[in-house]
C-alpha cells in the first residue's frame, strides 16, 4: 500500500487506493442483498475485496498487500495456507468431497476434539458455530425439560433466533425484526459479572442452560471478573441448569483445550467452530455423555419419537472439513502455537497502549490470549504503556459499542492504507505473524493516530 498522501483525507485516499474494491462493492450491491454476506463485513467506507491470501497476508484486487488480523474470523490460528492442512485437504480432494455417509475422517475428528477438550466425552459435528449453539440449546432444553436459556449481556452466540437477545447495546432492546416475541420470551438476559443477578434469575427455576463466552462477551471485549466463571459454574449446578461454554472463538486458542482448560472450569456442553475445522466450514457440540445421550437413537420407538433430539445437516462432518480439522487439531495439540500467538498479541496490545500514552490520546487496547481490541476516543482508568486485560471505569455497553466510534471508524481505513487489516475494532493474531509484523503494525498504528488527530476526529 502506498504511503499516505498527506494532502488527502483518509476517506479520500482510501477511495483512490482501493478503487477496484469500490467497483466490486458497487456491483455487489446490485446482486447481493446489502452488498455483503456477513454483517461483520459492513465496514466504512467499503470493504476491501480479497484476491488471495498466504501466511499472515492477504492481497486485494488492486494488488495491495494487507497484514491480516481477521484471520478467517478467527479460524486461522496457523495462518493462511498452512502446509499440513493443505496437504490433508489435497489428499482428501482425490478421494471425494462429499460421501453423504459415515466415514473414518469424522471419527478421527471427534476423537481429536475429545482428546483436547476436557469436558468433551461425546461430540456431534455441525456445519457452523451458529448451528452448534442452536443444537446445544435444544439439547439442554431436552435434557432438563426446562424452557429458558439464560445468556449474558453482550455475549455473541451466532445469528440464530435464541442468540440475538441482549447481544448489542442497548442490551434490553437488542434483537432483530423477524424474531418472534414468543421466542424472545424463552431467553433471559442478565449482566455478566453480577452473581446476584444470575442467582436471582436462576432461582425462578425455569432455566435449562446458562450459555456464555468463557472469555467474556465478544472474545474478551467485555472481560469477566476474576472468579465469575467458577461462580457461574456453581450457581448453574445449584439451580439444576446446564452450563454451556461457547468456545467458538476460545476453543483451541485460549489453550489447546480451550478456555475450559486454561481456567480449569468445566461446562456441561461446549460449542465450537472456526479453529476446530482448520479454516473449512464446520462446528461441533460436545459434552458429558449423559447429557449428549438425548441425541441417540434407541431401539425404542417411544424414545425415538418423543425423547430423541433431532439433528440433521447436509454438510455435517463432510470429508474435506474433517481432513482440515484433524490436521489442524493434531498440529495445535501441544499448546505451543497458542503460547506463541499470545506472546505476539501481548506485544501488540502493549505497543498500541504505548503509542496512545505517548501521544496523550484517549483510547486503549486490551484483550486476552491471542486476540486484541482497540477503543479510540474512550478512556479507562487503568491504561498504562503496557498490556491490558480488563479496562476499568468503562461499561460493558461502552466496550461493546467501541468498534463503531468515530475514531475507530477512521482507524480501520487508515490502517488499511498502511497495509494492515483489523477485524471488528481489533483482531486475531496467528503463528504466521512475526515480531516484525507486530512492530510494523504498532508503527502504522502510531502514524494513523497522528492522522486521525490531524483530521480533528478525536473526541478528547
Ligand atoms: C462466540 C461465538 N459463537 C458463535 C458464533 C457463530 O459461529 P458461525 O459464524 O460459525 O455461525 C461466533 C462467530 O463469530 C462466535 O464468535
Tab-separated table of C-alpha atoms and ligand atoms in Angstrom:
chain	number	residue	atom	x	y	z
A	1	UNK	CA	0.000	0.000	0.000
A	2	UNK	CA	1.385	3.395	-0.961
A	3	UNK	CA	2.432	5.742	1.814
A	4	UNK	CA	-0.235	8.189	2.919
A	5	UNK	CA	-0.518	11.280	0.733
A	6	UNK	CA	-0.960	13.909	3.413
A	7	UNK	CA	-2.996	16.298	1.302
A	8	UNK	CA	-5.866	13.804	1.096
A	9	UNK	CA	-8.153	12.799	3.948
A	10	UNK	CA	-8.158	9.136	4.985
A	11	UNK	CA	-11.531	8.664	3.266
A	12	UNK	CA	-10.407	10.315	0.015
A	13	UNK	CA	-7.172	8.409	-0.176
A	14	UNK	CA	-8.987	5.180	0.652
A	15	UNK	CA	-11.378	5.513	-2.293
A	16	UNK	CA	-8.386	6.040	-4.591
A	17	UNK	CA	-6.150	3.261	-3.273
A	18	UNK	CA	-8.933	0.677	-3.120
A	19	UNK	CA	-10.641	1.650	-6.394
A	20	UNK	CA	-11.054	-1.957	-7.588
A	21	UNK	CA	-12.799	-2.870	-4.337
A	22	UNK	CA	-15.097	0.131	-4.674
A	23	UNK	CA	-16.089	-1.022	-8.170
A	24	UNK	CA	-16.790	-4.552	-6.900
A	25	UNK	CA	-18.779	-3.212	-3.961
A	26	UNK	CA	-20.970	-1.255	-6.397
A	27	UNK	CA	-21.554	-4.397	-8.479
A	28	UNK	CA	-22.206	-6.429	-5.334
A	29	UNK	CA	-24.912	-4.028	-4.224
A	30	UNK	CA	-26.778	-4.790	-7.437
A	31	UNK	CA	-26.915	-8.518	-6.792
A	32	UNK	CA	-26.104	-9.388	-3.157
A	33	UNK	CA	-28.652	-8.106	-0.608
A	34	UNK	CA	-26.934	-5.153	1.037
A	35	UNK	CA	-23.744	-5.975	-0.886
A	36	UNK	CA	-22.265	-8.287	1.767
A	37	UNK	CA	-22.765	-11.827	3.019
A	38	UNK	CA	-21.888	-11.289	6.708
A	39	UNK	CA	-22.962	-8.280	8.775
A	40	UNK	CA	-19.417	-8.166	10.162
A	41	UNK	CA	-18.232	-7.124	6.699
A	42	UNK	CA	-20.298	-3.948	6.851
A	43	UNK	CA	-17.328	-1.611	7.116
A	44	UNK	CA	-16.976	2.034	6.146
A	45	UNK	CA	-16.367	3.354	3.617
A	46	UNK	CA	-16.473	-0.053	1.884
A	47	UNK	CA	-14.800	-3.437	2.353
A	48	UNK	CA	-11.622	-4.495	0.561
A	49	UNK	CA	-12.165	-7.326	-1.950
A	50	UNK	CA	-9.558	-10.004	-1.490
A	51	UNK	CA	-7.975	-11.921	-4.351
A	52	UNK	CA	-5.617	-14.263	-2.474
A	53	UNK	CA	-4.032	-14.961	0.897
A	54	UNK	CA	-0.906	-16.596	2.281
A	55	UNK	CA	0.665	-16.809	5.724
A	56	UNK	CA	-0.136	-13.594	7.593
A	57	UNK	CA	-1.152	-11.639	4.482
A	58	UNK	CA	-3.995	-11.090	2.042
A	59	UNK	CA	-3.803	-9.321	-1.306
A	60	UNK	CA	-6.736	-7.325	-2.612
A	61	UNK	CA	-7.957	-6.877	-6.184
A	62	UNK	CA	-5.856	-3.701	-6.540
A	63	UNK	CA	-2.705	-5.583	-5.571
A	64	UNK	CA	-2.490	-4.012	-2.092
A	65	UNK	CA	-0.809	-6.359	0.402
A	66	UNK	CA	-2.585	-6.433	3.764
A	67	UNK	CA	-1.258	-7.812	7.032
A	68	UNK	CA	-4.302	-9.788	8.114
A	69	UNK	CA	-5.748	-9.638	11.621
A	70	UNK	CA	-9.136	-11.034	10.529
A	71	UNK	CA	-7.579	-14.464	10.081
A	72	UNK	CA	-10.687	-16.133	8.770
A	73	UNK	CA	-12.845	-14.546	11.501
A	74	UNK	CA	-10.594	-16.292	13.995
A	75	UNK	CA	-10.414	-19.678	12.233
A	76	UNK	CA	-6.776	-19.491	11.213
A	77	UNK	CA	-4.535	-19.823	14.266
A	78	UNK	CA	-1.902	-21.258	11.903
A	79	UNK	CA	-2.279	-18.504	9.288
A	80	UNK	CA	-3.402	-18.825	5.679
A	81	UNK	CA	-2.476	-21.944	3.695
A	82	UNK	CA	-0.875	-23.947	6.476
A	83	UNK	CA	1.031	-26.626	4.521
A	84	UNK	CA	-0.131	-29.549	6.688
A	85	UNK	CA	-3.788	-28.576	6.445
A	86	UNK	CA	-3.465	-28.039	2.693
A	87	UNK	CA	-1.757	-31.415	2.230
A	88	UNK	CA	-4.523	-33.189	4.159
A	89	UNK	CA	-7.151	-31.429	2.067
A	90	UNK	CA	-5.361	-32.236	-1.190
A	91	UNK	CA	-5.222	-35.908	-0.223
A	92	UNK	CA	-8.922	-35.833	0.534
A	93	UNK	CA	-9.834	-33.994	-2.686
A	94	UNK	CA	-8.658	-37.021	-4.676
A	95	UNK	CA	-10.913	-39.256	-2.605
A	96	UNK	CA	-14.099	-37.190	-2.889
A	97	UNK	CA	-15.595	-34.211	-1.100
A	98	UNK	CA	-18.999	-35.445	-0.019
A	99	UNK	CA	-19.925	-39.051	0.663
A	100	UNK	CA	-23.305	-38.362	2.226
A	101	UNK	CA	-22.225	-41.169	4.539
A	102	UNK	CA	-20.266	-42.046	7.640
A	103	UNK	CA	-16.502	-42.113	7.175
A	104	UNK	CA	-13.260	-42.613	9.101
A	105	UNK	CA	-12.352	-38.918	9.000
A	106	UNK	CA	-15.295	-37.900	11.179
A	107	UNK	CA	-14.281	-40.476	13.804
A	108	UNK	CA	-10.703	-39.183	13.851
A	109	UNK	CA	-12.040	-35.600	14.046
A	110	UNK	CA	-14.331	-36.297	17.009
A	111	UNK	CA	-11.507	-38.218	18.737
A	112	UNK	CA	-9.171	-35.238	18.300
A	113	UNK	CA	-11.771	-32.892	19.817
A	114	UNK	CA	-12.445	-35.258	22.688
A	115	UNK	CA	-8.722	-35.666	23.388
A	116	UNK	CA	-8.151	-31.927	23.632
A	117	UNK	CA	-11.323	-30.522	25.224
A	118	UNK	CA	-11.531	-31.657	28.864
A	119	UNK	CA	-15.348	-31.931	29.100
A	120	UNK	CA	-15.928	-33.448	25.639
A	121	UNK	CA	-16.994	-37.038	26.378
A	122	UNK	CA	-19.262	-37.120	23.309
A	123	UNK	CA	-19.082	-34.960	20.192
A	124	UNK	CA	-21.587	-34.015	17.487
A	125	UNK	CA	-20.344	-32.261	14.363
A	126	UNK	CA	-22.346	-29.365	12.906
A	127	UNK	CA	-21.945	-27.125	9.870
A	128	UNK	CA	-21.215	-23.824	11.671
A	129	UNK	CA	-20.934	-22.225	15.091
A	130	UNK	CA	-24.467	-20.887	14.860
A	131	UNK	CA	-25.749	-24.409	14.298
A	132	UNK	CA	-23.679	-25.541	17.270
A	133	UNK	CA	-25.264	-23.034	19.683
A	134	UNK	CA	-28.730	-23.815	18.300
A	135	UNK	CA	-28.185	-27.538	18.847
A	136	UNK	CA	-26.650	-27.081	22.307
A	137	UNK	CA	-29.664	-25.052	23.415
A	138	UNK	CA	-32.044	-27.711	22.068
A	139	UNK	CA	-30.069	-30.463	23.797
A	140	UNK	CA	-30.103	-28.518	27.073
A	141	UNK	CA	-33.853	-27.960	26.908
A	142	UNK	CA	-34.442	-31.625	26.090
A	143	UNK	CA	-32.083	-32.929	28.765
A	144	UNK	CA	-33.521	-30.761	31.554
A	145	UNK	CA	-37.139	-30.440	30.445
A	146	UNK	CA	-36.903	-26.706	31.158
A	147	UNK	CA	-37.720	-23.938	28.658
A	148	UNK	CA	-35.421	-20.969	29.247
A	149	UNK	CA	-31.909	-20.195	28.015
A	150	UNK	CA	-30.060	-17.663	30.159
A	151	UNK	CA	-27.393	-15.602	28.469
A	152	UNK	CA	-25.239	-12.601	29.338
A	153	UNK	CA	-25.351	-9.052	28.014
A	154	UNK	CA	-23.039	-8.573	25.070
A	155	UNK	CA	-22.187	-12.254	24.599
A	156	UNK	CA	-22.376	-13.388	20.973
A	157	UNK	CA	-23.594	-16.861	20.067
A	158	UNK	CA	-24.209	-16.606	16.331
A	159	UNK	CA	-27.166	-15.287	14.413
A	160	UNK	CA	-29.909	-17.802	15.280
A	161	UNK	CA	-33.155	-16.610	16.889
A	162	UNK	CA	-32.348	-17.550	20.515
A	163	UNK	CA	-28.926	-15.889	20.413
A	164	UNK	CA	-29.736	-12.330	19.439
A	165	UNK	CA	-31.446	-11.034	22.549
A	166	UNK	CA	-29.138	-8.837	24.644
A	167	UNK	CA	-26.263	-9.102	22.203
A	168	UNK	CA	-25.771	-5.447	21.271
A	169	UNK	CA	-26.267	-2.267	23.275
A	170	UNK	CA	-28.823	-1.193	24.351
A	171	UNK	CA	-28.876	-4.704	25.768
A	172	UNK	CA	-32.540	-4.552	26.829
A	173	UNK	CA	-33.689	-3.752	23.274
A	174	UNK	CA	-31.316	-5.849	21.201
A	175	UNK	CA	-32.884	-8.261	18.736
A	176	UNK	CA	-33.788	-8.385	15.053
A	177	UNK	CA	-37.018	-7.902	13.147
A	178	UNK	CA	-38.281	-11.327	12.214
A	179	UNK	CA	-37.645	-12.901	15.603
A	180	UNK	CA	-40.924	-13.720	17.342
A	181	UNK	CA	-41.782	-12.253	20.743
A	182	UNK	CA	-42.702	-15.783	21.813
A	183	UNK	CA	-39.149	-16.911	21.039
A	184	UNK	CA	-37.591	-13.958	22.842
A	185	UNK	CA	-39.713	-14.804	25.885
A	186	UNK	CA	-37.774	-18.072	26.209
A	187	UNK	CA	-34.421	-16.283	26.545
A	188	UNK	CA	-33.384	-14.452	29.721
A	189	UNK	CA	-30.529	-11.936	29.725
A	190	UNK	CA	-28.578	-10.755	32.766
A	191	UNK	CA	-25.404	-8.677	33.043
A	192	UNK	CA	-22.169	-10.637	33.351
A	193	UNK	CA	-20.041	-10.242	36.494
A	194	UNK	CA	-23.128	-9.990	38.727
A	195	UNK	CA	-23.560	-13.304	40.594
A	196	UNK	CA	-26.535	-11.840	42.486
A	197	UNK	CA	-28.484	-11.104	39.289
A	198	UNK	CA	-27.568	-14.517	37.910
A	199	UNK	CA	-28.700	-16.298	41.051
A	200	UNK	CA	-31.956	-14.340	41.224
A	201	UNK	CA	-32.853	-15.341	37.670
A	202	UNK	CA	-31.783	-18.968	38.152
A	203	UNK	CA	-33.904	-19.153	41.293
A	204	UNK	CA	-37.041	-18.772	39.164
A	205	UNK	CA	-36.440	-22.448	38.326
A	206	UNK	CA	-37.132	-22.437	34.571
A	207	UNK	CA	-33.563	-22.223	33.210
A	208	UNK	CA	-32.377	-25.148	31.075
A	209	UNK	CA	-28.914	-23.726	30.487
A	210	UNK	CA	-26.662	-20.764	31.026
A	211	UNK	CA	-24.665	-20.061	27.867
A	212	UNK	CA	-21.589	-17.839	27.872
A	213	UNK	CA	-18.408	-16.933	26.082
A	214	UNK	CA	-15.862	-18.029	28.714
A	215	UNK	CA	-13.612	-15.177	27.602
A	216	UNK	CA	-16.325	-12.628	28.350
A	217	UNK	CA	-18.512	-11.208	25.575
A	218	UNK	CA	-17.134	-10.857	22.040
A	219	UNK	CA	-13.828	-12.639	22.623
A	220	UNK	CA	-12.708	-10.837	25.786
A	221	UNK	CA	-14.074	-7.468	24.749
A	222	UNK	CA	-16.194	-7.396	27.926
A	223	UNK	CA	-13.822	-9.145	30.325
A	224	UNK	CA	-15.101	-11.424	33.058
A	225	UNK	CA	-14.279	-10.538	36.652
A	226	UNK	CA	-11.959	-12.933	38.458
A	227	UNK	CA	-13.982	-15.802	39.865
A	228	UNK	CA	-17.127	-15.187	37.804
A	229	UNK	CA	-16.630	-18.272	35.644
A	230	UNK	CA	-16.368	-20.511	38.702
A	231	UNK	CA	-19.311	-18.729	40.364
A	232	UNK	CA	-21.444	-19.308	37.266
A	233	UNK	CA	-20.481	-22.995	37.281
A	234	UNK	CA	-21.523	-23.342	40.925
A	235	UNK	CA	-24.776	-21.426	40.536
A	236	UNK	CA	-25.832	-23.332	37.410
A	237	UNK	CA	-25.272	-26.646	39.199
A	238	UNK	CA	-27.058	-25.465	42.317
A	239	UNK	CA	-30.200	-24.497	40.388
A	240	UNK	CA	-30.281	-27.520	38.048
A	241	UNK	CA	-29.259	-25.641	34.895
A	242	UNK	CA	-26.629	-26.874	32.474
A	243	UNK	CA	-23.628	-24.688	31.690
A	244	UNK	CA	-22.710	-24.187	28.026
A	245	UNK	CA	-19.360	-22.646	27.153
A	246	UNK	CA	-19.492	-21.153	23.693
A	247	UNK	CA	-15.881	-21.795	22.683
A	248	UNK	CA	-16.339	-20.929	19.008
A	249	UNK	CA	-13.522	-18.372	19.384
A	250	UNK	CA	-11.734	-19.523	22.542
A	251	UNK	CA	-11.682	-23.207	21.567
A	252	UNK	CA	-8.161	-24.386	20.703
A	253	UNK	CA	-6.942	-20.753	21.025
A	254	UNK	CA	-7.085	-19.881	24.757
A	255	UNK	CA	-5.276	-23.203	25.200
A	256	UNK	CA	-5.194	-26.436	23.204
A	257	UNK	CA	-8.203	-27.472	25.296
A	258	UNK	CA	-9.846	-24.052	25.072
A	259	UNK	CA	-10.840	-21.651	27.843
A	260	UNK	CA	-12.085	-24.537	30.000
A	261	UNK	CA	-8.567	-25.991	30.027
A	262	UNK	CA	-6.964	-22.609	30.615
A	263	UNK	CA	-9.229	-21.659	33.519
A	264	UNK	CA	-9.966	-25.118	34.956
A	265	UNK	CA	-13.745	-24.630	34.942
A	266	UNK	CA	-15.677	-27.329	33.102
A	267	UNK	CA	-19.026	-26.797	31.367
A	268	UNK	CA	-21.625	-29.485	30.688
A	269	UNK	CA	-21.720	-28.619	26.986
A	270	UNK	CA	-19.268	-26.840	24.705
A	271	UNK	CA	-19.920	-25.275	21.320
A	272	UNK	CA	-17.083	-24.992	18.820
A	273	UNK	CA	-16.386	-23.823	15.272
A	274	UNK	CA	-13.600	-21.930	13.474
A	275	UNK	CA	-10.227	-23.469	14.512
A	276	UNK	CA	-11.938	-26.845	15.021
A	277	UNK	CA	-12.379	-27.116	11.252
A	278	UNK	CA	-8.958	-25.775	10.241
A	279	UNK	CA	-10.391	-22.953	8.115
A	280	UNK	CA	-13.138	-25.017	6.477
A	281	UNK	CA	-16.838	-24.692	7.395
A	282	UNK	CA	-17.572	-26.778	10.453
A	283	UNK	CA	-18.578	-26.724	14.083
A	284	UNK	CA	-19.304	-29.058	16.957
A	285	UNK	CA	-21.206	-29.543	20.181
A	286	UNK	CA	-19.519	-31.655	22.815
A	287	UNK	CA	-20.339	-32.542	26.356
A	288	UNK	CA	-20.988	-35.016	29.079
A	289	UNK	CA	-22.150	-38.391	27.790
A	290	UNK	CA	-25.298	-38.412	29.930
A	291	UNK	CA	-26.394	-35.044	28.509
A	292	UNK	CA	-25.452	-35.839	24.911
A	293	UNK	CA	-27.406	-39.106	25.034
A	294	UNK	CA	-30.589	-37.225	24.080
A	295	UNK	CA	-29.103	-37.207	20.555
A	296	UNK	CA	-29.038	-41.031	20.367
A	297	UNK	CA	-31.460	-43.275	18.551
A	298	UNK	CA	-32.611	-46.232	20.635
A	299	UNK	CA	-34.387	-49.477	19.859
A	300	UNK	CA	-37.419	-47.852	21.424
A	301	UNK	CA	-39.965	-46.153	19.160
A	302	UNK	CA	-41.382	-44.099	22.017
A	303	UNK	CA	-37.946	-42.696	22.943
A	304	UNK	CA	-37.154	-42.006	19.278
A	305	UNK	CA	-40.468	-40.262	18.690
A	306	UNK	CA	-40.643	-38.231	21.899
A	307	UNK	CA	-37.266	-38.006	23.654
A	308	UNK	CA	-34.622	-38.054	20.939
A	309	UNK	CA	-33.351	-34.627	19.846
A	310	UNK	CA	-33.411	-34.311	16.073
A	311	UNK	CA	-30.298	-33.220	14.230
A	312	UNK	CA	-29.521	-33.235	10.526
A	313	UNK	CA	-27.356	-31.236	8.136
A	314	UNK	CA	-26.159	-31.934	4.612
A	315	UNK	CA	-22.632	-30.679	5.257
A	316	UNK	CA	-22.123	-32.112	8.765
A	317	UNK	CA	-18.663	-33.669	9.021
A	318	UNK	CA	-18.056	-33.549	5.291
A	319	UNK	CA	-14.765	-35.307	4.469
A	320	UNK	CA	-12.923	-32.177	3.362
A	321	UNK	CA	-13.709	-30.250	6.559
A	322	UNK	CA	-12.869	-33.345	8.592
A	323	UNK	CA	-9.469	-33.644	6.884
A	324	UNK	CA	-8.686	-29.979	7.567
A	325	UNK	CA	-9.964	-30.223	11.134
A	326	UNK	CA	-7.941	-33.312	12.010
A	327	UNK	CA	-4.747	-31.853	10.511
A	328	UNK	CA	-5.261	-28.575	12.376
A	329	UNK	CA	-6.092	-30.125	15.744
A	330	UNK	CA	-3.157	-32.538	15.524
A	331	UNK	CA	-0.817	-29.652	14.834
A	332	UNK	CA	-2.003	-27.376	17.659
A	333	UNK	CA	-2.359	-30.104	20.305
A	334	UNK	CA	0.784	-29.379	22.342
A	335	UNK	CA	-0.148	-25.776	23.188
A	336	UNK	CA	2.986	-24.206	21.709
A	337	UNK	CA	1.197	-22.386	18.907
A	338	UNK	CA	-1.300	-20.874	21.320
A	339	UNK	CA	1.528	-19.589	23.526
A	340	UNK	CA	3.413	-18.176	20.561
A	341	UNK	CA	0.375	-16.296	19.192
A	342	UNK	CA	-0.376	-14.990	22.676
A	343	UNK	CA	3.175	-13.611	23.116
A	344	UNK	CA	2.735	-11.698	19.874
A	345	UNK	CA	-0.649	-10.330	20.928
A	346	UNK	CA	0.773	-9.179	24.275
A	347	UNK	CA	3.463	-7.267	22.354
A	348	UNK	CA	0.825	-5.742	20.067
A	349	UNK	CA	-1.547	-4.647	22.844
A	350	UNK	CA	1.334	-3.150	24.800
A	351	UNK	CA	2.676	-1.351	21.724
A	352	UNK	CA	-0.701	0.186	20.947
A	353	UNK	CA	-1.088	1.436	24.524
A	354	UNK	CA	2.445	2.852	24.450
A	355	UNK	CA	1.601	4.819	21.299
A	356	UNK	CA	-1.602	6.167	22.856
A	357	UNK	CA	0.213	7.098	26.087
A	358	UNK	CA	2.987	8.888	24.197
A	359	UNK	CA	0.529	10.897	22.162
A	360	UNK	CA	-1.704	11.532	25.174
A	361	UNK	CA	-4.782	10.425	23.249
A	362	UNK	CA	-7.921	8.826	24.687
A	363	UNK	CA	-8.168	5.141	23.927
A	364	UNK	CA	-6.775	1.794	24.927
A	365	UNK	CA	-6.002	-1.649	23.581
A	366	UNK	CA	-6.921	-4.732	25.546
A	367	UNK	CA	-7.603	-8.424	25.264
A	368	UNK	CA	-6.594	-11.890	26.338
A	369	UNK	CA	-4.848	-14.843	24.752
A	370	UNK	CA	-4.060	-14.042	21.098
A	371	UNK	CA	-6.865	-11.529	20.449
A	372	UNK	CA	-6.928	-7.764	20.823
A	373	UNK	CA	-9.435	-4.917	20.819
A	374	UNK	CA	-8.869	-1.196	20.379
A	375	UNK	CA	-11.214	1.555	21.582
A	376	UNK	CA	-10.213	5.022	20.430
A	377	UNK	CA	-11.847	8.073	21.954
A	378	UNK	CA	-12.814	6.207	25.131
A	379	UNK	CA	-10.931	6.450	28.431
A	380	UNK	CA	-10.385	3.793	31.060
A	381	UNK	CA	-8.812	4.422	34.441
A	382	UNK	CA	-6.075	1.782	34.303
A	383	UNK	CA	-4.318	2.281	30.951
A	384	UNK	CA	-0.542	2.115	31.130
A	385	UNK	CA	2.083	1.847	28.414
A	386	UNK	CA	1.714	-1.950	28.629
A	387	UNK	CA	-0.691	-4.825	28.128
A	388	UNK	CA	-4.237	-4.587	29.476
A	389	UNK	CA	-6.725	-7.396	30.079
A	390	UNK	CA	-9.596	-5.616	31.767
A	391	UNK	CA	-10.239	-1.877	31.261
A	392	UNK	CA	-11.690	-0.254	34.374
A	393	UNK	CA	-14.212	2.546	34.614
A	394	UNK	CA	-15.879	1.678	31.293
A	395	UNK	CA	-19.253	-0.056	30.993
A	396	UNK	CA	-19.945	-3.260	29.078
A	397	UNK	CA	-22.155	-1.256	26.691
A	398	UNK	CA	-19.357	1.253	26.030
A	399	UNK	CA	-16.854	-1.523	25.328
A	400	UNK	CA	-19.256	-3.353	23.046
A	401	UNK	CA	-20.067	-0.171	21.110
A	402	UNK	CA	-16.410	0.871	20.784
A	403	UNK	CA	-15.763	-0.558	17.274
A	404	UNK	CA	-18.339	1.849	15.862
A	405	UNK	CA	-16.910	5.052	17.392
A	406	UNK	CA	-15.978	7.851	15.001
A	407	UNK	CA	-12.280	7.455	15.779
A	408	UNK	CA	-12.352	3.664	15.304
A	409	UNK	CA	-14.226	4.307	12.058
A	410	UNK	CA	-11.144	6.126	10.774
A	411	UNK	CA	-8.674	3.675	12.274
A	412	UNK	CA	-9.934	0.855	10.040
A	413	UNK	CA	-9.440	2.567	6.648
A	414	UNK	CA	-6.384	4.414	7.991
A	415	UNK	CA	-4.670	1.140	8.846
A	416	UNK	CA	-5.735	-0.430	5.540
A	417	UNK	CA	-3.882	2.410	3.835
A	418	UNK	CA	-0.846	1.305	5.851
A	419	UNK	CA	-1.386	-2.302	4.719
A	420	UNK	CA	-2.958	-3.608	7.932
A	421	UNK	CA	-6.481	-5.036	8.220
A	422	UNK	CA	-8.249	-5.051	11.586
A	423	UNK	CA	-11.343	-7.091	12.427
A	424	UNK	CA	-14.283	-5.521	14.274
A	425	UNK	CA	-12.155	-2.935	16.077
A	426	UNK	CA	-9.421	-5.429	16.918
A	427	UNK	CA	-8.208	-8.716	15.605
A	428	UNK	CA	-6.733	-12.153	15.917
A	429	UNK	CA	-3.039	-12.956	15.916
A	430	UNK	CA	-1.802	-16.191	14.327
A	431	UNK	CA	1.525	-18.013	14.389
A	432	UNK	CA	2.119	-16.804	10.826
A	433	UNK	CA	2.594	-13.316	12.301
A	434	UNK	CA	6.119	-12.402	13.418
A	435	UNK	CA	7.652	-9.873	15.806
A	436	UNK	CA	8.484	-7.742	12.766
A	437	UNK	CA	4.851	-7.801	11.650
A	438	UNK	CA	3.744	-6.746	15.119
A	439	UNK	CA	6.265	-3.914	15.238
A	440	UNK	CA	5.243	-2.763	11.746
A	441	UNK	CA	1.636	-2.742	12.927
A	442	UNK	CA	2.488	-0.665	16.005
A	443	UNK	CA	4.353	1.898	13.864
A	444	UNK	CA	1.461	2.027	11.395
A	445	UNK	CA	-0.996	2.469	14.281
A	446	UNK	CA	1.078	5.355	15.613
A	447	UNK	CA	1.109	7.105	12.231
A	448	UNK	CA	-2.645	6.621	11.790
A	449	UNK	CA	-3.270	8.035	15.277
A	450	UNK	CA	-1.412	11.151	14.162
A	451	UNK	CA	-3.508	11.331	11.042
A	452	UNK	CA	-6.817	10.898	12.867
A	453	UNK	CA	-5.755	13.577	15.334
A	454	UNK	CA	-4.780	15.897	12.462
A	455	UNK	CA	-8.257	15.388	10.960
A	456	UNK	CA	-9.672	16.672	14.256
A	457	UNK	CA	-11.603	13.465	14.878
A	458	UNK	CA	-10.555	12.772	18.479
A	459	UNK	CA	-13.367	13.480	20.919
A	460	UNK	CA	-10.854	14.108	23.710
B	1	LIG	C1	-18.646	-16.945	20.321
B	1	LIG	C2	-19.291	-17.235	19.007
B	1	LIG	N1	-20.311	-18.085	18.946
B	1	LIG	C3	-20.907	-18.414	17.787
B	1	LIG	C4	-20.500	-17.859	16.604
B	1	LIG	C5	-21.181	-18.233	15.325
B	1	LIG	O1	-20.366	-19.044	14.556
B	1	LIG	P1	-20.586	-19.119	12.970
B	1	LIG	O2	-20.221	-17.781	12.434
B	1	LIG	O3	-19.678	-20.239	12.528
B	1	LIG	O4	-22.020	-19.460	12.747
B	1	LIG	C6	-19.431	-16.958	16.602
B	1	LIG	C7	-18.964	-16.352	15.337
B	1	LIG	O5	-18.135	-15.470	15.295
B	1	LIG	C8	-18.820	-16.623	17.833
B	1	LIG	O6	-17.813	-15.735	17.875
